[in-house]
PDB file of C-alpha atoms and ligand atoms in Angstrom:
ATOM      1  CA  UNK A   1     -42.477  44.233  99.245  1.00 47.00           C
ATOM      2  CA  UNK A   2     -39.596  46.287 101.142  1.00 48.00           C
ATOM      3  CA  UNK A   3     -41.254  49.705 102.123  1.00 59.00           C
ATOM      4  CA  UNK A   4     -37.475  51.189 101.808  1.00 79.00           C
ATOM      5  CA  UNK A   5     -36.928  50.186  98.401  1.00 89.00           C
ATOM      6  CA  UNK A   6     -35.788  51.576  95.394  1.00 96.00           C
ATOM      7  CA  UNK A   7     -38.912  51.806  92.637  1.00 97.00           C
ATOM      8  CA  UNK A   8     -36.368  50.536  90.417  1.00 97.00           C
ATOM      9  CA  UNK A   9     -33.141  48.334  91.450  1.00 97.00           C
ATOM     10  CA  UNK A  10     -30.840  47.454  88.733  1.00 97.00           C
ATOM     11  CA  UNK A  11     -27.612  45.298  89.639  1.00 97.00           C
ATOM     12  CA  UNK A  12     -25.186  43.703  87.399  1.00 96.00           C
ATOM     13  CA  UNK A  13     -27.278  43.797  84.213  1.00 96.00           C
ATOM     14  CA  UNK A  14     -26.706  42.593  81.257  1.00 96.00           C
ATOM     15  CA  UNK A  15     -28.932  42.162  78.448  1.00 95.00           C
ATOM     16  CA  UNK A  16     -28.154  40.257  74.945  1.00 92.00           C
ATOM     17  CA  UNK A  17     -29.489  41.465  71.487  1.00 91.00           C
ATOM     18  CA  UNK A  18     -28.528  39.522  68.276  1.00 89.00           C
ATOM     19  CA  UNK A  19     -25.805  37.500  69.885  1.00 89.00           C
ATOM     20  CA  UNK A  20     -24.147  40.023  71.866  1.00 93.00           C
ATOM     21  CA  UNK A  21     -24.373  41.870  75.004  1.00 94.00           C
ATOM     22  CA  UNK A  22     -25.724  45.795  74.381  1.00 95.00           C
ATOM     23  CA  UNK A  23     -26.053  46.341  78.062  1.00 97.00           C
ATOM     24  CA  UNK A  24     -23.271  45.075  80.256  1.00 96.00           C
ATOM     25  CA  UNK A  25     -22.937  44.776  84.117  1.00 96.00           C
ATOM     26  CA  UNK A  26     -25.021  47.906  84.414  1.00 97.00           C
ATOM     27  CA  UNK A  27     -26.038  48.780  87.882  1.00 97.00           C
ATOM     28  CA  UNK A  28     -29.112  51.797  88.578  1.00 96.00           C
ATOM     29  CA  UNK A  29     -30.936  52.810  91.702  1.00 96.00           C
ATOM     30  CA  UNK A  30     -34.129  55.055  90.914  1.00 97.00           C
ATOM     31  CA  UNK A  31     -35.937  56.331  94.288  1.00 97.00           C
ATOM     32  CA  UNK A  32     -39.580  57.953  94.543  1.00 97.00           C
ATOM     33  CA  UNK A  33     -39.238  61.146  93.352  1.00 97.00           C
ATOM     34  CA  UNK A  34     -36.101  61.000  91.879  1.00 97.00           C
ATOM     35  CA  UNK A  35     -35.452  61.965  88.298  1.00 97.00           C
ATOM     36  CA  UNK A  36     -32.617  60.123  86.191  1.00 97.00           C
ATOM     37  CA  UNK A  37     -32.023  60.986  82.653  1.00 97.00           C
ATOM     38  CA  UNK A  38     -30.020  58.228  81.031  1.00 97.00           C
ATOM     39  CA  UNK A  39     -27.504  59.833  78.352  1.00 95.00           C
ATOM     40  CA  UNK A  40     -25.118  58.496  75.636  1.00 94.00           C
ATOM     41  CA  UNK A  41     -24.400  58.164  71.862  1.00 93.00           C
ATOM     42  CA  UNK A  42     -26.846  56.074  69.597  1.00 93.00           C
ATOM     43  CA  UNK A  43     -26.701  52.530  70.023  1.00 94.00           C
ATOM     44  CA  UNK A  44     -25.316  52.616  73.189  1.00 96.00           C
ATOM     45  CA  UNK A  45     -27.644  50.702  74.761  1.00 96.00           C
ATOM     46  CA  UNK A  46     -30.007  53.637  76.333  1.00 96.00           C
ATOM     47  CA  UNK A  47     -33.354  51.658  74.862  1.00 94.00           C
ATOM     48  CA  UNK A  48     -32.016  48.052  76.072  1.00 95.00           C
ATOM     49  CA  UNK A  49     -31.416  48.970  79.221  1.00 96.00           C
ATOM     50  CA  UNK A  50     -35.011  50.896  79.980  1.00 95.00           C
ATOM     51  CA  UNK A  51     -36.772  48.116  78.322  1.00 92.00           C
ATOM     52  CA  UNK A  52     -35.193  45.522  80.204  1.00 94.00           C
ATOM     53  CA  UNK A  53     -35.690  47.577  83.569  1.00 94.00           C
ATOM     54  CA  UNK A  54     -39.621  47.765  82.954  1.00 91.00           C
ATOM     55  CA  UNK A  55     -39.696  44.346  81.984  1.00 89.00           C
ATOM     56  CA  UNK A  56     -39.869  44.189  78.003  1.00 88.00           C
ATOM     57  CA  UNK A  57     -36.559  42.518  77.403  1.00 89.00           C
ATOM     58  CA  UNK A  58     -35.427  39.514  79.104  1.00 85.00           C
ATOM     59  CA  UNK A  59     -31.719  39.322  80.558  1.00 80.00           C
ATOM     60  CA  UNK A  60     -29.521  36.868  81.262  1.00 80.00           C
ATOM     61  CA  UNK A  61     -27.830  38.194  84.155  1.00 90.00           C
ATOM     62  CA  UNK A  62     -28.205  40.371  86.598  1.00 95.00           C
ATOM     63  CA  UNK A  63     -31.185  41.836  88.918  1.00 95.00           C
ATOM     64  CA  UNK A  64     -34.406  43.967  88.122  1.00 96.00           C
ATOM     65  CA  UNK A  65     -36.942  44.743  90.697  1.00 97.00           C
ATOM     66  CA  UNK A  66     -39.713  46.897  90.730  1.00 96.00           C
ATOM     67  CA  UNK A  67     -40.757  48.652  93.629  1.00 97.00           C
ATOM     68  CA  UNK A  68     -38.203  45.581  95.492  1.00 96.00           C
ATOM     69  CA  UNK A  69     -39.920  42.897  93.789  1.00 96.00           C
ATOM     70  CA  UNK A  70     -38.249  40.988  91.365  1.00 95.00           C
ATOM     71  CA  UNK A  71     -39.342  41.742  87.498  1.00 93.00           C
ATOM     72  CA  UNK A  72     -40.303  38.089  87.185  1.00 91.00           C
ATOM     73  CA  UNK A  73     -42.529  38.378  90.081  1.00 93.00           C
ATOM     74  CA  UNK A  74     -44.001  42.028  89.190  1.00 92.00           C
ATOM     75  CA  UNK A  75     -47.723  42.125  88.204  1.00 89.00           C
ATOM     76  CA  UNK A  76     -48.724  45.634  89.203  1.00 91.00           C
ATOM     77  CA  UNK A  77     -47.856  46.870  86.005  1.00 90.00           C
ATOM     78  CA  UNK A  78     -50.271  49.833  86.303  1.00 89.00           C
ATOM     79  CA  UNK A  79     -47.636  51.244  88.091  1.00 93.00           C
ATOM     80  CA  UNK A  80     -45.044  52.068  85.552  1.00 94.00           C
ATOM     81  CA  UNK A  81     -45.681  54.005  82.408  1.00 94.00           C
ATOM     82  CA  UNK A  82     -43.774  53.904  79.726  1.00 92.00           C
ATOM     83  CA  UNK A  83     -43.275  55.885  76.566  1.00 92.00           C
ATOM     84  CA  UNK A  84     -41.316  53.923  73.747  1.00 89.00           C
ATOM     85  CA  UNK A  85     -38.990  55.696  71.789  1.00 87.00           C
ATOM     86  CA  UNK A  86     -40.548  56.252  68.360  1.00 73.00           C
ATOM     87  CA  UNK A  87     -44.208  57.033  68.156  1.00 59.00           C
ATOM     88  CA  UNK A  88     -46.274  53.566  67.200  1.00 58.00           C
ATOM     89  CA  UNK A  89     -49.732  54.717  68.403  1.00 54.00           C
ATOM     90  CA  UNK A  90     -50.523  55.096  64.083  1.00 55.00           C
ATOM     91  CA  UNK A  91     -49.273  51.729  63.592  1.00 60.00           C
ATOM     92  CA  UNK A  92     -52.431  50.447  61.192  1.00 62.00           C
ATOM     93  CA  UNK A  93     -55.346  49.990  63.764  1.00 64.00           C
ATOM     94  CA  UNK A  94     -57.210  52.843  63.543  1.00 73.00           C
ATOM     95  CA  UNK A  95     -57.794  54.686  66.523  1.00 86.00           C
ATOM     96  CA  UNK A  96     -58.870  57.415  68.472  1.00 91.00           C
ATOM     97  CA  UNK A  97     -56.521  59.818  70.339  1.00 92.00           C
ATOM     98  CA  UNK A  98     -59.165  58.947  73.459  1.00 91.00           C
ATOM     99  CA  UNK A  99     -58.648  55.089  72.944  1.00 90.00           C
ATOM    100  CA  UNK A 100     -54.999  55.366  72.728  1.00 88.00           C
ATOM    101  CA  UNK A 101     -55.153  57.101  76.119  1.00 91.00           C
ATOM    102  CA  UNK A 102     -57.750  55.058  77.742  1.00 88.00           C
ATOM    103  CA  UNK A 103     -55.410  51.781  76.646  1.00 84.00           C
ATOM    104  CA  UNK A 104     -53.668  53.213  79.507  1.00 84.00           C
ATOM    105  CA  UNK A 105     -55.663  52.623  82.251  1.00 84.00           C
ATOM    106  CA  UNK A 106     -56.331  48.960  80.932  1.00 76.00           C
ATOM    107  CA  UNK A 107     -53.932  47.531  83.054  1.00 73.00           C
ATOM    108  CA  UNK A 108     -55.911  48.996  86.332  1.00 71.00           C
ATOM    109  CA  UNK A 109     -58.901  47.431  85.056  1.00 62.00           C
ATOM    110  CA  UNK A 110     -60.718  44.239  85.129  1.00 61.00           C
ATOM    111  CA  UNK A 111     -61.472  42.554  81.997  1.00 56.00           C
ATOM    112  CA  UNK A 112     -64.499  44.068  79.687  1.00 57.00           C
ATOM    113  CA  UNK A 113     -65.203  45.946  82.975  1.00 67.00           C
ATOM    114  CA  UNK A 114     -66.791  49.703  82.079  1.00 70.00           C
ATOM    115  CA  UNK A 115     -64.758  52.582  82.494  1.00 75.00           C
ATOM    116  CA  UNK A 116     -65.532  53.735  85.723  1.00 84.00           C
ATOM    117  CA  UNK A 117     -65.095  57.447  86.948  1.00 88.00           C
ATOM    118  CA  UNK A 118     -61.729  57.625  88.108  1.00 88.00           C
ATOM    119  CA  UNK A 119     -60.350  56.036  84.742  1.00 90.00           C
ATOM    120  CA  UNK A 120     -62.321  58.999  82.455  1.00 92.00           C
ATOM    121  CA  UNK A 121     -60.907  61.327  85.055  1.00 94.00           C
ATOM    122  CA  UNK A 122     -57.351  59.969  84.984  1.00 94.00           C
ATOM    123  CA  UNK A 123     -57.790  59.804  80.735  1.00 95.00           C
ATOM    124  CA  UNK A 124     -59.174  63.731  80.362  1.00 96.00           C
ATOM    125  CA  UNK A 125     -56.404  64.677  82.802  1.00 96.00           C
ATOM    126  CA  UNK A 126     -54.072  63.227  80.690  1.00 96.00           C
ATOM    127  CA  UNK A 127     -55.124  64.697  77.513  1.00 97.00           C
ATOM    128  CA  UNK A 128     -55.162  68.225  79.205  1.00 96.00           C
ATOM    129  CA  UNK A 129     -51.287  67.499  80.422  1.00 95.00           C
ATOM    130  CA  UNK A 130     -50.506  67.040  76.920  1.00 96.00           C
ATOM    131  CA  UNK A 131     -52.428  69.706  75.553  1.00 96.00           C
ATOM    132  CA  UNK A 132     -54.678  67.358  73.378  1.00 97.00           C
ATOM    133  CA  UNK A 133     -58.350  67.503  75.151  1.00 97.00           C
ATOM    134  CA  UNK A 134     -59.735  68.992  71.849  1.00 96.00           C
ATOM    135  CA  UNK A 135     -58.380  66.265  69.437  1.00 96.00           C
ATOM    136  CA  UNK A 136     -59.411  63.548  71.621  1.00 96.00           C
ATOM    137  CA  UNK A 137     -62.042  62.424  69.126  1.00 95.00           C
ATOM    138  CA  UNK A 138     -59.955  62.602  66.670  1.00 95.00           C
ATOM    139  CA  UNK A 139     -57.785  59.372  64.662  1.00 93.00           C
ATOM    140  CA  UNK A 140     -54.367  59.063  65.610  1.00 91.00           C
ATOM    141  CA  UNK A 141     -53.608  58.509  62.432  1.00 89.00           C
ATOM    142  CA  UNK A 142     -54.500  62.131  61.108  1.00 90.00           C
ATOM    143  CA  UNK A 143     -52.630  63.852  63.964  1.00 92.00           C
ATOM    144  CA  UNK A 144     -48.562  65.127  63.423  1.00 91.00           C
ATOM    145  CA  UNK A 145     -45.940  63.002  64.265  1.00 89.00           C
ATOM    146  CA  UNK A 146     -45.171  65.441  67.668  1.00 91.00           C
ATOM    147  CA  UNK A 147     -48.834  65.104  68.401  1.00 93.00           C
ATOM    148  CA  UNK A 148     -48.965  61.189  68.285  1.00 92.00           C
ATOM    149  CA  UNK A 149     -45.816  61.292  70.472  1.00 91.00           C
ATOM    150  CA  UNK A 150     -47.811  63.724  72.712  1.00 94.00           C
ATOM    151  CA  UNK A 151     -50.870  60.731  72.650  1.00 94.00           C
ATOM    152  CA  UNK A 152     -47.988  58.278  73.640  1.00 93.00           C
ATOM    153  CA  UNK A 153     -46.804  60.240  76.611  1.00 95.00           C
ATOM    154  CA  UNK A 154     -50.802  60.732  77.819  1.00 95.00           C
ATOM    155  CA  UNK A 155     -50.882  57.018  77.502  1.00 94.00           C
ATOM    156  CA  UNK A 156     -48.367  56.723  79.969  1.00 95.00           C
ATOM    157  CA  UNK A 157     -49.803  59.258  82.183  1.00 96.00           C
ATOM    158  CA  UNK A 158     -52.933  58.098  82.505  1.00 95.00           C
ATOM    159  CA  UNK A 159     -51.950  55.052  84.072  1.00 93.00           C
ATOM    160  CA  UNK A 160     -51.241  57.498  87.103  1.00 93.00           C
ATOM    161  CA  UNK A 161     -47.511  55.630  87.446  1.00 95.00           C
ATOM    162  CA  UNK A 162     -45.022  55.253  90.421  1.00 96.00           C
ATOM    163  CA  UNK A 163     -42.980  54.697  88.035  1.00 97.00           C
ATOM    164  CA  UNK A 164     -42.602  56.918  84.378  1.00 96.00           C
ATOM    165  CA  UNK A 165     -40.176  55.553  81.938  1.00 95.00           C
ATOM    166  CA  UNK A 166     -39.788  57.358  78.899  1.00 95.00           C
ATOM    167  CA  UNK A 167     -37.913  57.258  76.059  1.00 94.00           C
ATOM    168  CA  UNK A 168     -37.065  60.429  74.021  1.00 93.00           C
ATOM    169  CA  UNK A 169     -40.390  61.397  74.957  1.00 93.00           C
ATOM    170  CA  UNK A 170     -39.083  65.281  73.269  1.00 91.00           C
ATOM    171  CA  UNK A 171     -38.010  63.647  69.940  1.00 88.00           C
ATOM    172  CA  UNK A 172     -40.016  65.983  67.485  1.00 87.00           C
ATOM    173  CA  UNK A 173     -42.385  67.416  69.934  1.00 91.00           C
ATOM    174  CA  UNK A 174     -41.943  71.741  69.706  1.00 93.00           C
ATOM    175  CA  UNK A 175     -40.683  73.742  72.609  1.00 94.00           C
ATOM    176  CA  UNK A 176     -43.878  74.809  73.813  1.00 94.00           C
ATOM    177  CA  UNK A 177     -45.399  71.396  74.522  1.00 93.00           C
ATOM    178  CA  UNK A 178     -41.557  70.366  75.720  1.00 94.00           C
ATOM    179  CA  UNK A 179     -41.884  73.384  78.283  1.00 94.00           C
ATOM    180  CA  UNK A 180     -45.530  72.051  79.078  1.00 94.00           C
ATOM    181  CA  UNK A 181     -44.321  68.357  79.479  1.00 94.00           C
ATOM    182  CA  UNK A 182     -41.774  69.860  82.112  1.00 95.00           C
ATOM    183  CA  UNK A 183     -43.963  71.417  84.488  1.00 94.00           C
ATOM    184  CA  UNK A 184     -46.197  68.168  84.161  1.00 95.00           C
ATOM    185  CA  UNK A 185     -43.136  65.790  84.778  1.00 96.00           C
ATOM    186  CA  UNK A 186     -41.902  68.341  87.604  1.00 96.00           C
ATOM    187  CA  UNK A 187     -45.355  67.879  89.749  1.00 95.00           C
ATOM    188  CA  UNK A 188     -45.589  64.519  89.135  1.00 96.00           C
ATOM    189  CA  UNK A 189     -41.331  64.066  90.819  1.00 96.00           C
ATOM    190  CA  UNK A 190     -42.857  66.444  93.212  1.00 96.00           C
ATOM    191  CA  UNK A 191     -45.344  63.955  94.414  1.00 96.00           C
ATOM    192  CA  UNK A 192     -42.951  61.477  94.724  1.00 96.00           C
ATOM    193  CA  UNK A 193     -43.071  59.526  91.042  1.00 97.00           C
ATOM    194  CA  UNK A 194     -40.105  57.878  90.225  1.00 98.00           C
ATOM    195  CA  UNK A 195     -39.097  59.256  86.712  1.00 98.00           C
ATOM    196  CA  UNK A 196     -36.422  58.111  83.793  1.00 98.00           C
ATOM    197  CA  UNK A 197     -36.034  59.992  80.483  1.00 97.00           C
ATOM    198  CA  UNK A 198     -33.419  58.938  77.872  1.00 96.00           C
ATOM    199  CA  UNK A 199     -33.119  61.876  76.052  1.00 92.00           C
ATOM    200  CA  UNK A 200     -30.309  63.746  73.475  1.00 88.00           C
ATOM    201  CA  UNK A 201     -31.144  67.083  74.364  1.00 85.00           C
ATOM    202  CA  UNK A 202     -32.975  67.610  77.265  1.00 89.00           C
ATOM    203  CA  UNK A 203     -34.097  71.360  76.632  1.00 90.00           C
ATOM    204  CA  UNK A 204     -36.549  72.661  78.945  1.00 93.00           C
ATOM    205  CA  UNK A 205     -36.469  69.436  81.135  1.00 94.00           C
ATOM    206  CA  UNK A 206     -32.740  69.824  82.108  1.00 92.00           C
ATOM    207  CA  UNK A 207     -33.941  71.843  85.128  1.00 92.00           C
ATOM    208  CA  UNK A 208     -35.669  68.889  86.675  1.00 95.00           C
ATOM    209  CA  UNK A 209     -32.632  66.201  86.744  1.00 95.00           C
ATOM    210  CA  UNK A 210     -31.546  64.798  89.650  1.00 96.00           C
ATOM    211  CA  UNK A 211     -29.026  62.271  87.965  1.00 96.00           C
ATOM    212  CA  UNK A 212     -27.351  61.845  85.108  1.00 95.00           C
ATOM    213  CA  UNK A 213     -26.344  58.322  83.956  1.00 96.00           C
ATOM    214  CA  UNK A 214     -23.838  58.586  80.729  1.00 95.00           C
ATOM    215  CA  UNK A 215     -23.735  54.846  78.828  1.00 96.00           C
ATOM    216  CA  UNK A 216     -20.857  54.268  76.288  1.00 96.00           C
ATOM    217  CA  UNK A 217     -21.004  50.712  74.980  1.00 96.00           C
ATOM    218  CA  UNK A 218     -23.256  49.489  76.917  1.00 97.00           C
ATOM    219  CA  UNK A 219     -21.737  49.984  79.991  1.00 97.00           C
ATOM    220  CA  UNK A 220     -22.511  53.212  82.638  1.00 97.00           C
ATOM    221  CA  UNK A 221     -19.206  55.324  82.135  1.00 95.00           C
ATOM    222  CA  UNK A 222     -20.736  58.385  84.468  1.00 94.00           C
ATOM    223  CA  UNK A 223     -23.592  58.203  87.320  1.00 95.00           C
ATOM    224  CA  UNK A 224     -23.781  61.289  89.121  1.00 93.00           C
ATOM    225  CA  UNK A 225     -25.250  64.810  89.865  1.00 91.00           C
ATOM    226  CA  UNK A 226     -25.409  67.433  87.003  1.00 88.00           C
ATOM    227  CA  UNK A 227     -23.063  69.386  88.345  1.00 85.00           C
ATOM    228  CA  UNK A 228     -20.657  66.608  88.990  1.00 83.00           C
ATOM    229  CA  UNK A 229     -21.310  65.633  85.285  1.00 82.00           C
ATOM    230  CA  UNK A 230     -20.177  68.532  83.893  1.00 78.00           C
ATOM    231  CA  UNK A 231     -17.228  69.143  86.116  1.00 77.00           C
ATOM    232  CA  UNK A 232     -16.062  65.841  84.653  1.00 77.00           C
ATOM    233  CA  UNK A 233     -16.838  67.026  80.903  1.00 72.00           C
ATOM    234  CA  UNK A 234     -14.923  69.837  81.602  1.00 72.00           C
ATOM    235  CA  UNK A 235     -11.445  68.034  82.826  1.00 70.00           C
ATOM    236  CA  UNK A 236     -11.891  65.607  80.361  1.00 66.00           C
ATOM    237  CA  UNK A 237      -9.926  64.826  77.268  1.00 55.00           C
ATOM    238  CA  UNK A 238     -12.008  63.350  75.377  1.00 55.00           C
ATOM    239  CA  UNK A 239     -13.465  64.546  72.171  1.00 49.00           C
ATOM    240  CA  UNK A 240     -16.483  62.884  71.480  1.00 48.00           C
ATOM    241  CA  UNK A 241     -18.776  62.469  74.760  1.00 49.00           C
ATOM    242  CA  UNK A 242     -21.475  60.856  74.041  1.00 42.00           C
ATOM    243  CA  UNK A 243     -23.278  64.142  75.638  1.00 46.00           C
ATOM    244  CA  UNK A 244     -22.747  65.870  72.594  1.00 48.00           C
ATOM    245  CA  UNK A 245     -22.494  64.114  69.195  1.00 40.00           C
ATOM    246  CA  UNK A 246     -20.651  67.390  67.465  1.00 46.00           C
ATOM    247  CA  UNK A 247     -18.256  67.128  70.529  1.00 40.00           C
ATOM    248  CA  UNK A 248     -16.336  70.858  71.263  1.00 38.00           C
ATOM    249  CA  UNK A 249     -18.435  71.266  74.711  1.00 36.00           C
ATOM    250  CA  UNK A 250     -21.488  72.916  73.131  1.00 35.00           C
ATOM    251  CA  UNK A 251     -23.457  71.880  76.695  1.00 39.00           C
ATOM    252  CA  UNK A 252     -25.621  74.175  76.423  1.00 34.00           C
ATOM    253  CA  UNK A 253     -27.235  72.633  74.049  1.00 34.00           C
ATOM    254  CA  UNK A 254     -27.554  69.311  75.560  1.00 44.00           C
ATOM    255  CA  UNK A 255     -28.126  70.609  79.151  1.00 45.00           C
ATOM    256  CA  UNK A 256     -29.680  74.048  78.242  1.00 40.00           C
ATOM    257  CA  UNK A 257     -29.543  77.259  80.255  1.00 39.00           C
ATOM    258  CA  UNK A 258     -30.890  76.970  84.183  1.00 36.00           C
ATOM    259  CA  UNK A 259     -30.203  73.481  84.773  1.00 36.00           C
ATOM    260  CA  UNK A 260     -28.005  74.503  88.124  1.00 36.00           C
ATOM    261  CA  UNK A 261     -28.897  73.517  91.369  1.00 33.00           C
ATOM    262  CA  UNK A 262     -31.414  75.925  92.914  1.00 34.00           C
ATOM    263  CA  UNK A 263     -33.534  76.636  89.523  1.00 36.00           C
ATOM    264  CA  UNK A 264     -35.362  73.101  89.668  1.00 36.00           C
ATOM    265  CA  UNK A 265     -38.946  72.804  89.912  1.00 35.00           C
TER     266      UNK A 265
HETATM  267  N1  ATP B 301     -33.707  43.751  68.170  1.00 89.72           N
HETATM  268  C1  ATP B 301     -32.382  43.865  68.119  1.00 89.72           C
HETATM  269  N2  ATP B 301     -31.603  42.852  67.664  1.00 89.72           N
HETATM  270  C2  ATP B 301     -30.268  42.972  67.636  1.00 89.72           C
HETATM  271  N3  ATP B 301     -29.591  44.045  68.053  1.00 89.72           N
HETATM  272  C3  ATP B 301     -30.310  45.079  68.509  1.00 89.72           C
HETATM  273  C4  ATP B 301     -31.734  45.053  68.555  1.00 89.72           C
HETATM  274  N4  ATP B 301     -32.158  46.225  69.069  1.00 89.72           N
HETATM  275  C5  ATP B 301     -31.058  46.956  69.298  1.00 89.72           C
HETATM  276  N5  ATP B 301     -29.954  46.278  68.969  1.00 89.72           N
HETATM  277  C6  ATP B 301     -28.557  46.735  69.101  1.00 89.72           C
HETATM  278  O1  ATP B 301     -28.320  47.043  70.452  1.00 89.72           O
HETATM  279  C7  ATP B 301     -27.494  48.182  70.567  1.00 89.72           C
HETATM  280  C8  ATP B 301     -28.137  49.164  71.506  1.00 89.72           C
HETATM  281  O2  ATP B 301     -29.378  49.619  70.942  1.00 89.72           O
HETATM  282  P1  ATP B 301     -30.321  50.623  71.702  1.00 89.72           P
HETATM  283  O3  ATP B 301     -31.552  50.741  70.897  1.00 89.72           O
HETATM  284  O4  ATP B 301     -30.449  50.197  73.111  1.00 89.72           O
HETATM  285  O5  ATP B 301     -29.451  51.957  71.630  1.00 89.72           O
HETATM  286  P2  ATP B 301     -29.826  53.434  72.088  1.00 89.72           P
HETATM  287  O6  ATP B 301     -28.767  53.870  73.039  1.00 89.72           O
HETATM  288  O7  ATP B 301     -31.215  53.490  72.566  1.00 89.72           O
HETATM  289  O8  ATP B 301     -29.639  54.256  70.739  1.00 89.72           O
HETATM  290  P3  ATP B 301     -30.485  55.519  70.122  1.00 89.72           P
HETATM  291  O9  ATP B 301     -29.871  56.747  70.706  1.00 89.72           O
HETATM  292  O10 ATP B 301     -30.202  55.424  68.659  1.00 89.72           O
HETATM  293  O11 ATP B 301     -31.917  55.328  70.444  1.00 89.72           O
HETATM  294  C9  ATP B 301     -27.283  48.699  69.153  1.00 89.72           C
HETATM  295  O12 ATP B 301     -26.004  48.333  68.723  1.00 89.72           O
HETATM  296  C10 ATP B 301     -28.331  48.011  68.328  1.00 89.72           C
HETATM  297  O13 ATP B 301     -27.839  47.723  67.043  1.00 89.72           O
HETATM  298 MG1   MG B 302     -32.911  54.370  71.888  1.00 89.72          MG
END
């Protein structure tokens, strides 16, 4: 593994769903500590794209590696968490909100192994970042539909990832627990954790991005700073950016207040 690489190296990728190509020639460089929120209208290929780069969709062209090894040859999974876009932690098996959470530190265990320490550490640390420590007996099936999205993003965490994928992570969740996600998303980029959020509205975590990546058809149509991002909304034509599905420049409601350059972190 290259010490100087990217955690995550996409070039030239393109990824087919039902006979055609959602994601084409897309190219993405995430690096430790960086934060990248991927942005554009439904179905425009946001979800293909992050599932492909962790390795859940195969492509046909193209180049994914992981921390500079190619996705074919990855196995240290437990370094990338990922949150998928709509919550499936209810999905019939009954659970607990602990179990769900714990399933993410399988990956850094052996087999049928107990859970040592450092996983029922990582797991109660987890539950505490997302506010849930006191339901953690509780079955995933009785909690809210922003609470089992909360259990999904603990998941994630408590792999303790390089890497943190997530996928409308916000998607229901109220602004208190989206301002609480934030500060826990802001120390993990501050210890050097690679993170990408697809997201609509970003709300309280549009003071943390780095990068903005805009996809239209599959295709990156914008990768660059905030500021450039918005200096490009601003002297251009067009009335329906996939920023903002009402389209009339209402940025404030995708970006949010006190996303500038200086108010990070
Ligand atoms: N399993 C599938 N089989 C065939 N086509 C698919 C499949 N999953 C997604 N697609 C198509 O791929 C395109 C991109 O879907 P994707 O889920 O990546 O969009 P998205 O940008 O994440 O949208 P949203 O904002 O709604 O989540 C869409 O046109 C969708 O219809
Ligand atoms: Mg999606």
């Amino acid at each position: 593994m290259l010490s100087d690489a990217p955690t995550l190296h996409v070039h030239d990728l393109t990824v087919p769903l039902g006979g055609r190509s959602v994601v084409r020639h897309v190219a993405l460089d995430v690096r430790p500590g960086e934060f990248v929120t991927v942005l554009g209208g439904n179905g425009s290929g946001k979800s293909t794209l992050v599932r492909a780069a962790t390795g859940l969709l195969p492509h046909t062209s193209g180049e994914v590696r992981l921390f500079g090894t190619p996705v074919a040859d990855f196995r240290d999974w437990h370094r990338i968490g990922y949150v998928p876009q709509r919550p499936s932690a209810a999905s019939g098996v009954p659970a607990t909100v602990r179990e769900i959470v714990t399933a993410g530190r399988l990956s850094r265990r052996r087999l049928l192994r107990p859970l040592r320490h450092a996983d029922k550490a990582a797991v109660q640390a987890a539950l505490t970042s997302v506010d849930l420590a006191d339901r953690a007996g509780e079955s995933v099936a009785e909690l809210s539909g922003g609470q089992q999205q909360r259990v999904l993003i603990a998941r994630a965490l408590a792999t303790e990832p390089d890497l943190l994928v997530l996928d409308e992570p916000t998607a229901g969740v109220d602004l208190e627990h989206q301002q609480l996600l934030a500060r826990v998303l802001a120390a993990h980029a501050a210890r050097g954790v690679a993170i990408v959020l697809v997201a609509h509205e970003l709300g309280p975590l549009a003071r943390l991005i780095d990068r903005v990546v805009v996809l239209r058809d599959g295709r990156v149509t914008f990768d660059g700073t905030p500021d450039a991002e918005a200096a490009a909304f601003a002297h251009s034509h067009d009335q329906h950016h996939p920023l903002d599905p009402n389209s009339g420049g209402a940025r404030a409601v995708v970006l949010g207040p006190g996303w500038q350059a200086g108010e990070r972190r």
